[in-house]
Short mmCIF file of C-alpha atoms in Angstrom, two decimals:
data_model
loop_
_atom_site.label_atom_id
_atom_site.label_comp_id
_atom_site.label_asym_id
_atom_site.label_seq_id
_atom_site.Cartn_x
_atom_site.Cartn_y
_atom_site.Cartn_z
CA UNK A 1 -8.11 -30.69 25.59
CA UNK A 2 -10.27 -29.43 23.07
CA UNK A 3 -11.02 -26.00 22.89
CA UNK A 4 -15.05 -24.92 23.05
CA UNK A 5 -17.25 -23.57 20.00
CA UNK A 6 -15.42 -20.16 20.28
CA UNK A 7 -18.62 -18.14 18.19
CA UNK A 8 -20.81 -19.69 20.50
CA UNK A 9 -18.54 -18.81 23.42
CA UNK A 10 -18.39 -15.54 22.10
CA UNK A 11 -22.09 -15.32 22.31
CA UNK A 12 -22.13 -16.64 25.63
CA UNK A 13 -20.16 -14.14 26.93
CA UNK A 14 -22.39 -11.10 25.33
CA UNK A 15 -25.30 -12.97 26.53
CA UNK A 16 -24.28 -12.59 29.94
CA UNK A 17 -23.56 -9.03 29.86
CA UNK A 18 -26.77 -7.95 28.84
CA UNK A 19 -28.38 -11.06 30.59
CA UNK A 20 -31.19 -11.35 27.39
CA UNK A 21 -31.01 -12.53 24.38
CA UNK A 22 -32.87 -10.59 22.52
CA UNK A 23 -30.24 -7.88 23.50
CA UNK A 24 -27.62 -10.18 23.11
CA UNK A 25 -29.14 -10.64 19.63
CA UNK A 26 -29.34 -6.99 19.08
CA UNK A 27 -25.28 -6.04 19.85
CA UNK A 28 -24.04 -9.24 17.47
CA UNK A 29 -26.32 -8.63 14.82
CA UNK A 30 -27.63 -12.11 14.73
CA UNK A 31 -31.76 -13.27 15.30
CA UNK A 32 -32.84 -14.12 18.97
CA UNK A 33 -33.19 -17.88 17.81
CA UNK A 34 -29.44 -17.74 16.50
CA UNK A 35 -27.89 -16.38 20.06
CA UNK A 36 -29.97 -19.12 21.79
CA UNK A 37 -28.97 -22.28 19.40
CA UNK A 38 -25.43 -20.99 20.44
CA UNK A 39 -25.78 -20.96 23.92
CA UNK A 40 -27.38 -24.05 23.38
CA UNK A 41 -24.68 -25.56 21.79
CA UNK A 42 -22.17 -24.46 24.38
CA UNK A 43 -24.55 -26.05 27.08
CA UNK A 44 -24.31 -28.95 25.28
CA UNK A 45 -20.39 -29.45 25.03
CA UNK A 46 -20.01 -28.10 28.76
CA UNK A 47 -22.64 -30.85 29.87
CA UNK A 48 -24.27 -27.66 32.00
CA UNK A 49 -27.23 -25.09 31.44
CA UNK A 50 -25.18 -21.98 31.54
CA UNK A 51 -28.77 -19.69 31.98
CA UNK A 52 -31.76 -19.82 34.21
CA UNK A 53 -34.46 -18.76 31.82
CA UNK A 54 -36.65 -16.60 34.14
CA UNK A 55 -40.09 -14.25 32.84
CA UNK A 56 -37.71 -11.33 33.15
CA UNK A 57 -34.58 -12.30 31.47
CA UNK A 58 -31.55 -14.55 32.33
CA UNK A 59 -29.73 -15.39 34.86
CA UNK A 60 -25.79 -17.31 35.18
CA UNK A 61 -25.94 -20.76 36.96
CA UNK A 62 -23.29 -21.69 39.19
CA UNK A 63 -21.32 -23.28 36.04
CA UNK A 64 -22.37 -19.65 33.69
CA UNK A 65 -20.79 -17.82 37.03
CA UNK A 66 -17.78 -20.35 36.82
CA UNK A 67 -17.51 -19.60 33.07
CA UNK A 68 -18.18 -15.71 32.41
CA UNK A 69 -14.81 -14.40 33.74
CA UNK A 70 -12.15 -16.76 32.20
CA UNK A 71 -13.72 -16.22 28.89
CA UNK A 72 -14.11 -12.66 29.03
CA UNK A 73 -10.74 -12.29 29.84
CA UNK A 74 -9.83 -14.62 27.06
CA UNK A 75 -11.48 -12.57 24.46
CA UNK A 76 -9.79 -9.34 26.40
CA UNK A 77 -6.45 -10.68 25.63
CA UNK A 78 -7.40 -11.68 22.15
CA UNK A 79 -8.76 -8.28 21.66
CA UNK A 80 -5.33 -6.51 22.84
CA UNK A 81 -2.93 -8.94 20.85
CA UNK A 82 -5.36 -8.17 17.88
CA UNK A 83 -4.98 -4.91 17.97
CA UNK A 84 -1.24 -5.09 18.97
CA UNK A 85 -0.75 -6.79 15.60
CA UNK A 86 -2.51 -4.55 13.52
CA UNK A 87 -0.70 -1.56 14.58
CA UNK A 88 2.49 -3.54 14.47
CA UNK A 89 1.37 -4.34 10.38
CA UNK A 90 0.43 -0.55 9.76
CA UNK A 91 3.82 0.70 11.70
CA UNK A 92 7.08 1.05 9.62
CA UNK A 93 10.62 1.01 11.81
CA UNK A 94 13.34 1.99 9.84
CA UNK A 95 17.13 2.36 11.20
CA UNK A 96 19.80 4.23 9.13
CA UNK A 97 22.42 6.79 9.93
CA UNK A 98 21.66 10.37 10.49
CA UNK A 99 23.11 11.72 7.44
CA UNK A 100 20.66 9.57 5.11
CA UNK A 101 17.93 9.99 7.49
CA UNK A 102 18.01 14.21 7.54
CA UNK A 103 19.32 14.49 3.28
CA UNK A 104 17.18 11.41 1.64
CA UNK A 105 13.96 10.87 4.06
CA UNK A 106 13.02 14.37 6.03
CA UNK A 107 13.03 16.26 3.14
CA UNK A 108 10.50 14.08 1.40
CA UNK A 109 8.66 13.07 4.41
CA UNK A 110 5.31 14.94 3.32
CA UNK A 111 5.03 13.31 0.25
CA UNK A 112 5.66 9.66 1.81
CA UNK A 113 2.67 10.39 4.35
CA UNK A 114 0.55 11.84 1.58
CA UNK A 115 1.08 8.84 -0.69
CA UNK A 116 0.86 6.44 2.54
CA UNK A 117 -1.82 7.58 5.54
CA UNK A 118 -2.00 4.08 6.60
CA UNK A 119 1.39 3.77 7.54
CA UNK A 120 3.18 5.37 10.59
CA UNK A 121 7.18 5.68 10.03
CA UNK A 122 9.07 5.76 13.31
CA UNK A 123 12.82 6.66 12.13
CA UNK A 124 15.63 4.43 14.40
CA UNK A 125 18.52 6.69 13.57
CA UNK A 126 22.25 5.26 14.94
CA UNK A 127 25.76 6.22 14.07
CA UNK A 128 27.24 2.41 14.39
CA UNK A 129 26.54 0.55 10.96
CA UNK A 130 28.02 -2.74 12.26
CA UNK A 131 25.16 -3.56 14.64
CA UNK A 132 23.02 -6.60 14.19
CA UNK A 133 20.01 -6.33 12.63
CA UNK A 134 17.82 -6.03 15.42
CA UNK A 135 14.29 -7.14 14.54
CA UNK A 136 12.69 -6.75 17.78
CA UNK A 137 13.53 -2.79 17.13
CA UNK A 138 13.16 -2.56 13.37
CA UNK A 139 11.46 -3.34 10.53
CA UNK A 140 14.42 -2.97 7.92
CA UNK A 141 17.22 -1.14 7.73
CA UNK A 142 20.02 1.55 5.84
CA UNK A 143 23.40 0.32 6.27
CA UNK A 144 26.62 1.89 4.97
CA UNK A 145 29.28 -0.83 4.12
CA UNK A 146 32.43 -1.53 1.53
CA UNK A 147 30.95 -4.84 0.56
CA UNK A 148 27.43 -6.38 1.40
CA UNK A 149 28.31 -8.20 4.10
CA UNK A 150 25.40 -9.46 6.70
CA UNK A 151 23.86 -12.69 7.69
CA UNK A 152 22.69 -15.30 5.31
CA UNK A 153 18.59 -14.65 6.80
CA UNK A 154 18.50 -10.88 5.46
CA UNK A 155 18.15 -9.45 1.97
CA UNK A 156 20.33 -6.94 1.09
CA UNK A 157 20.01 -4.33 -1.65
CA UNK A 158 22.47 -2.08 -2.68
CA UNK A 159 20.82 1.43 -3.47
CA UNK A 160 22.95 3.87 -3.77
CA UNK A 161 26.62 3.69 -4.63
CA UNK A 162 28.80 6.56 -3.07
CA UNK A 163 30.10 9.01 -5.56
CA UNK A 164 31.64 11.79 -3.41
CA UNK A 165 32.50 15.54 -4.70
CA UNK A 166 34.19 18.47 -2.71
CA UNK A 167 31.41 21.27 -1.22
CA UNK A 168 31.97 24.57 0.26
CA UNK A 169 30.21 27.93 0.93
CA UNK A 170 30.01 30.09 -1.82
CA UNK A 171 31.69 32.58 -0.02
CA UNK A 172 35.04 30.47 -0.35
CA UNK A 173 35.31 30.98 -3.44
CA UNK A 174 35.76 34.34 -3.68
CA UNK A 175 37.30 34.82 -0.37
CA UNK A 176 40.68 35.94 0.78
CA UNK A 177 41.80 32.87 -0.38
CA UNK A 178 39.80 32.12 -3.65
CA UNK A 179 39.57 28.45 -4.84
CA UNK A 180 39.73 28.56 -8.31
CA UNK A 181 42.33 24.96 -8.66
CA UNK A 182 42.75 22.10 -6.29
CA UNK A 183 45.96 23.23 -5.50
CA UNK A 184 44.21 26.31 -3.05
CA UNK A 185 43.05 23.53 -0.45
CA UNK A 186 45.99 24.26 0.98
CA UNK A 187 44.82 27.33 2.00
CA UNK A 188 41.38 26.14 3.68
CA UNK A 189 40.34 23.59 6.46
CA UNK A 190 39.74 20.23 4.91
CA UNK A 191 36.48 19.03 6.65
CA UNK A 192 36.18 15.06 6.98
CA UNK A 193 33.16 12.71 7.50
CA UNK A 194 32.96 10.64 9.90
CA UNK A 195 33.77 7.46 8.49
CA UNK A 196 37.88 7.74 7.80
CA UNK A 197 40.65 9.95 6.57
CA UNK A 198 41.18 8.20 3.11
CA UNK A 199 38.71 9.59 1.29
CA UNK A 200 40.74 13.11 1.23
CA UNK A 201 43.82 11.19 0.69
CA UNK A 202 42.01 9.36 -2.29
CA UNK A 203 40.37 12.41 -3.77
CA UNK A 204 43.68 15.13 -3.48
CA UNK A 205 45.43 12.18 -5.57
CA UNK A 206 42.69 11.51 -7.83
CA UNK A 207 43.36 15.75 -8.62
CA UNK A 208 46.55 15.46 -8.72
CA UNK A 209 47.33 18.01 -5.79
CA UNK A 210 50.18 17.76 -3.92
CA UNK A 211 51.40 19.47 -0.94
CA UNK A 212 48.12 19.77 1.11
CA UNK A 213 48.19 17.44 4.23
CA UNK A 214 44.95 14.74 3.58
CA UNK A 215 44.93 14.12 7.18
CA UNK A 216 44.18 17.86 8.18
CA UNK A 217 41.16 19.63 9.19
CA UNK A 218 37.85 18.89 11.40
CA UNK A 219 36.81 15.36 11.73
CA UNK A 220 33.34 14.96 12.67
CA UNK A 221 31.56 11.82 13.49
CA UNK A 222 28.61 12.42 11.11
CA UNK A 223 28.67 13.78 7.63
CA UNK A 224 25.59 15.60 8.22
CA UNK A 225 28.28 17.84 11.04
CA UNK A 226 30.98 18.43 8.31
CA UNK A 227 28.04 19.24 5.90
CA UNK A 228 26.80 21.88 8.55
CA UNK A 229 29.91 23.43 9.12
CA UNK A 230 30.88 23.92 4.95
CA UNK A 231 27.54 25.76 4.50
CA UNK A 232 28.83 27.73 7.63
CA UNK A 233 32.23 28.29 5.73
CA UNK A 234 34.18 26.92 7.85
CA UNK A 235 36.06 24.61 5.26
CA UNK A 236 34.97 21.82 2.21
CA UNK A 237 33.96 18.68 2.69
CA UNK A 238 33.39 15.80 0.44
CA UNK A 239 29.80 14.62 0.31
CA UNK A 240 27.75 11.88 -1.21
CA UNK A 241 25.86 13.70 -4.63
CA UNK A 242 22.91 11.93 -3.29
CA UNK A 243 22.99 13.99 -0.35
CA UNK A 244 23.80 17.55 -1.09
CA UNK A 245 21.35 17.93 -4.53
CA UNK A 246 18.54 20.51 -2.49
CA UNK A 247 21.85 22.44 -1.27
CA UNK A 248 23.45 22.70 -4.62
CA UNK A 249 20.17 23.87 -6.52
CA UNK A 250 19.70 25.85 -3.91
CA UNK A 251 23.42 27.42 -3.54
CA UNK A 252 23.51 26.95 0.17
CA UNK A 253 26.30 24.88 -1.21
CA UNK A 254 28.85 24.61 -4.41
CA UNK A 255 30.67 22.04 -6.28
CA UNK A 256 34.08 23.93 -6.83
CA UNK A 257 35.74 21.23 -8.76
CA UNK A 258 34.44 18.88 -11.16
CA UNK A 259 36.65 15.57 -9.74
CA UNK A 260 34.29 12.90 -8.68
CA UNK A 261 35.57 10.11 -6.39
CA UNK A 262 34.15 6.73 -6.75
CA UNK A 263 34.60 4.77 -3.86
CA UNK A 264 33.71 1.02 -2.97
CA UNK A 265 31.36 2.25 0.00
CA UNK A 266 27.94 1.84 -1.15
CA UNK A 267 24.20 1.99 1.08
CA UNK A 268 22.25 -0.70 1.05
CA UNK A 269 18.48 -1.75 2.23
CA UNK A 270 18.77 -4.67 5.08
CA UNK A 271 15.38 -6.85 5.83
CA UNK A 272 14.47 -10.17 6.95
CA UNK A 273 13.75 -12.69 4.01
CA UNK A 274 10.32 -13.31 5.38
CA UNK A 275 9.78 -9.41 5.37
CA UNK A 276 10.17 -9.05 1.83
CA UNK A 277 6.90 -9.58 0.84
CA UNK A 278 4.80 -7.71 3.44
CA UNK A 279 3.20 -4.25 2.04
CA UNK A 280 5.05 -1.71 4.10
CA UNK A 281 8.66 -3.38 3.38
CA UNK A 282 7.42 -3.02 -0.15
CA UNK A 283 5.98 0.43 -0.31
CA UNK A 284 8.75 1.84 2.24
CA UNK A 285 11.97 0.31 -0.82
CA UNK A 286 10.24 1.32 -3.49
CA UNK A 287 9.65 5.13 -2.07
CA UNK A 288 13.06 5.30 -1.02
CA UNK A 289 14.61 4.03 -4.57
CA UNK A 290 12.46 6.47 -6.31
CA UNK A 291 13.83 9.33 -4.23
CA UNK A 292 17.25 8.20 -4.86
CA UNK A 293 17.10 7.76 -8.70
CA UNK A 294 14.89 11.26 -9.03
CA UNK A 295 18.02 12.94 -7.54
CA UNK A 296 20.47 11.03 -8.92
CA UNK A 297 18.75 12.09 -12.34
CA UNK A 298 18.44 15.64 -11.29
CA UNK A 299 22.16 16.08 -9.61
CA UNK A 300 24.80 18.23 -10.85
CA UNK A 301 26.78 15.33 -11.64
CA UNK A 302 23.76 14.23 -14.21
CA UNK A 303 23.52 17.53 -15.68
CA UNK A 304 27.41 17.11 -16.35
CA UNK A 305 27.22 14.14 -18.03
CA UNK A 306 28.31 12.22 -15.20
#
């Protein structure tokens, strides 16, 4: 069936409330003459005078009666799923782990909401990168992976390649046990992310240390835990550069050996094709790139020619 004028419904329906037109008039901006060629008009497709015109105002016929509260709850529900869309256009959802979420985003949080007041982030933070991309949860997302490998509907952007370096507390190094080579691991806890054990394995090779036991130490199942617990001395880590640049200008942490490991685990940017193009998906990768090459530029690896 087809559908009725929906301005002049609209009309109709403000009409009614205030039961004159020349108040009717008044709330839609239009002239008195205007509100009643609409109601006209809507009399006309119903077949039905919608008003009794009276000396001192309107009143609803039978049919107007029939009429008023279907379409006002039409234009109710319009209103809502109007609104529901524009705050779903003007909210971001981003996913990622915890360890990218508290060393890339939080930090620069302020400066995202300074640059951005019309958009409202809402971090998703989960441990599991294998998950589906949800969309009904998420706008895009910040997955850790060995090779970009998601469904054929979602863009994915690498943006930040892991480069991992060993971190302590300052006070390890001159400690009871002082760590001026490699070879004094074997005197101190080896702290591991949460991902796997190889990365040790890969990195004591890489230095050419033997005789310190990769598999060792604290496993946590977060890096931001092991990252925690090496500014609390309790051992060195490995940590992406990307990730630890506020703690090594600040010395919270220190980089006691220059060996760099460059692994095949990489982070990448996960959206919907049909995402790509919409402002926040634009202005949410661009911010996030920019904070990643600003302190890949500024990291102690870049100042040593790295």
């Amino acid at each position: 069936m087809k559908l009725p004028p929906l301005n002049a419904l609209r009309v109709f329906v403000v009409a009614a409330e205030h039961l004159s037109f020349t108040r009717a008039a008044a709330a839609l901006s239009l002239t008195q003459g205007a509100v009643s060629r609409h109601v006209q008009t809507l009399e006309e497709y119903y077949g039905a005078t919608l008003f009794t015109r009276q000396a001192r105002g309107l009143s609803l016929t039978a049919e107007g009666e029939a009429l008023i509260k279907p379409a006002r709850e039409a234009f109710q529900l319009l209103n809502e799923a109007s609104e529901a869309l524009r705050l779903r256009q003007s909210d971001l959802r981003v996913r990622m782990p915890p360890t990218p979420a508290m060393r890339w985003v939080l930090p620069n949080l302020p400066d995202f909401q300074t640059r951005y007041p019309e958009y409202t982030l809402h971090l998703v933070t989960q441990l599991i990168h294998d998950k589906p991309f949800n969309r009904a949860e998420y706008d895009l997302a910040v997955v850790g992976m060995a090779r970009a490998e998601v469904a054929p509907d979602l863009r994915t952007e690498c943006i930040c390649r892991e480069k991992l370096i060993p971190v302590c507390s300052p006070a390890l190094l001159n400690g009871k046990h002082p760590l001026n080579t490699p070879d004094d691991l074997r005197h101190h806890t080896l702290l591991h992310p949460w991902r796997d054990q190889d990365t040790w394995k890969r990195w004591l090779k890489l230095a050419g240390v033997n005789g310190v036991n990769p598999e060792s130490g604290v496993t946590f199942d977060a890096s931001e835990y092991a990252l925690h617990a090496a500014v609390a001395g309790m051992g060195v880590t490995l940590a992406q550069v990307s990730m630890v640049t506020q703690d090594l200008d600040s010395g919270r942490l220190v980089m006691p050996f220059d060996t760099v490991l460059e692994t095949e685990w990489s982070y990448y940017l996960v959206y919907p094709h049909e995402l790509a193009e919409l402002p926040k998906v634009k202005v949410f990768r661009d911010w996030l790139v920019a904070i990643l090459a600003k302190s890949e530029a500024s990291s102690w690896l870049a100042r040593r020619g790295y």
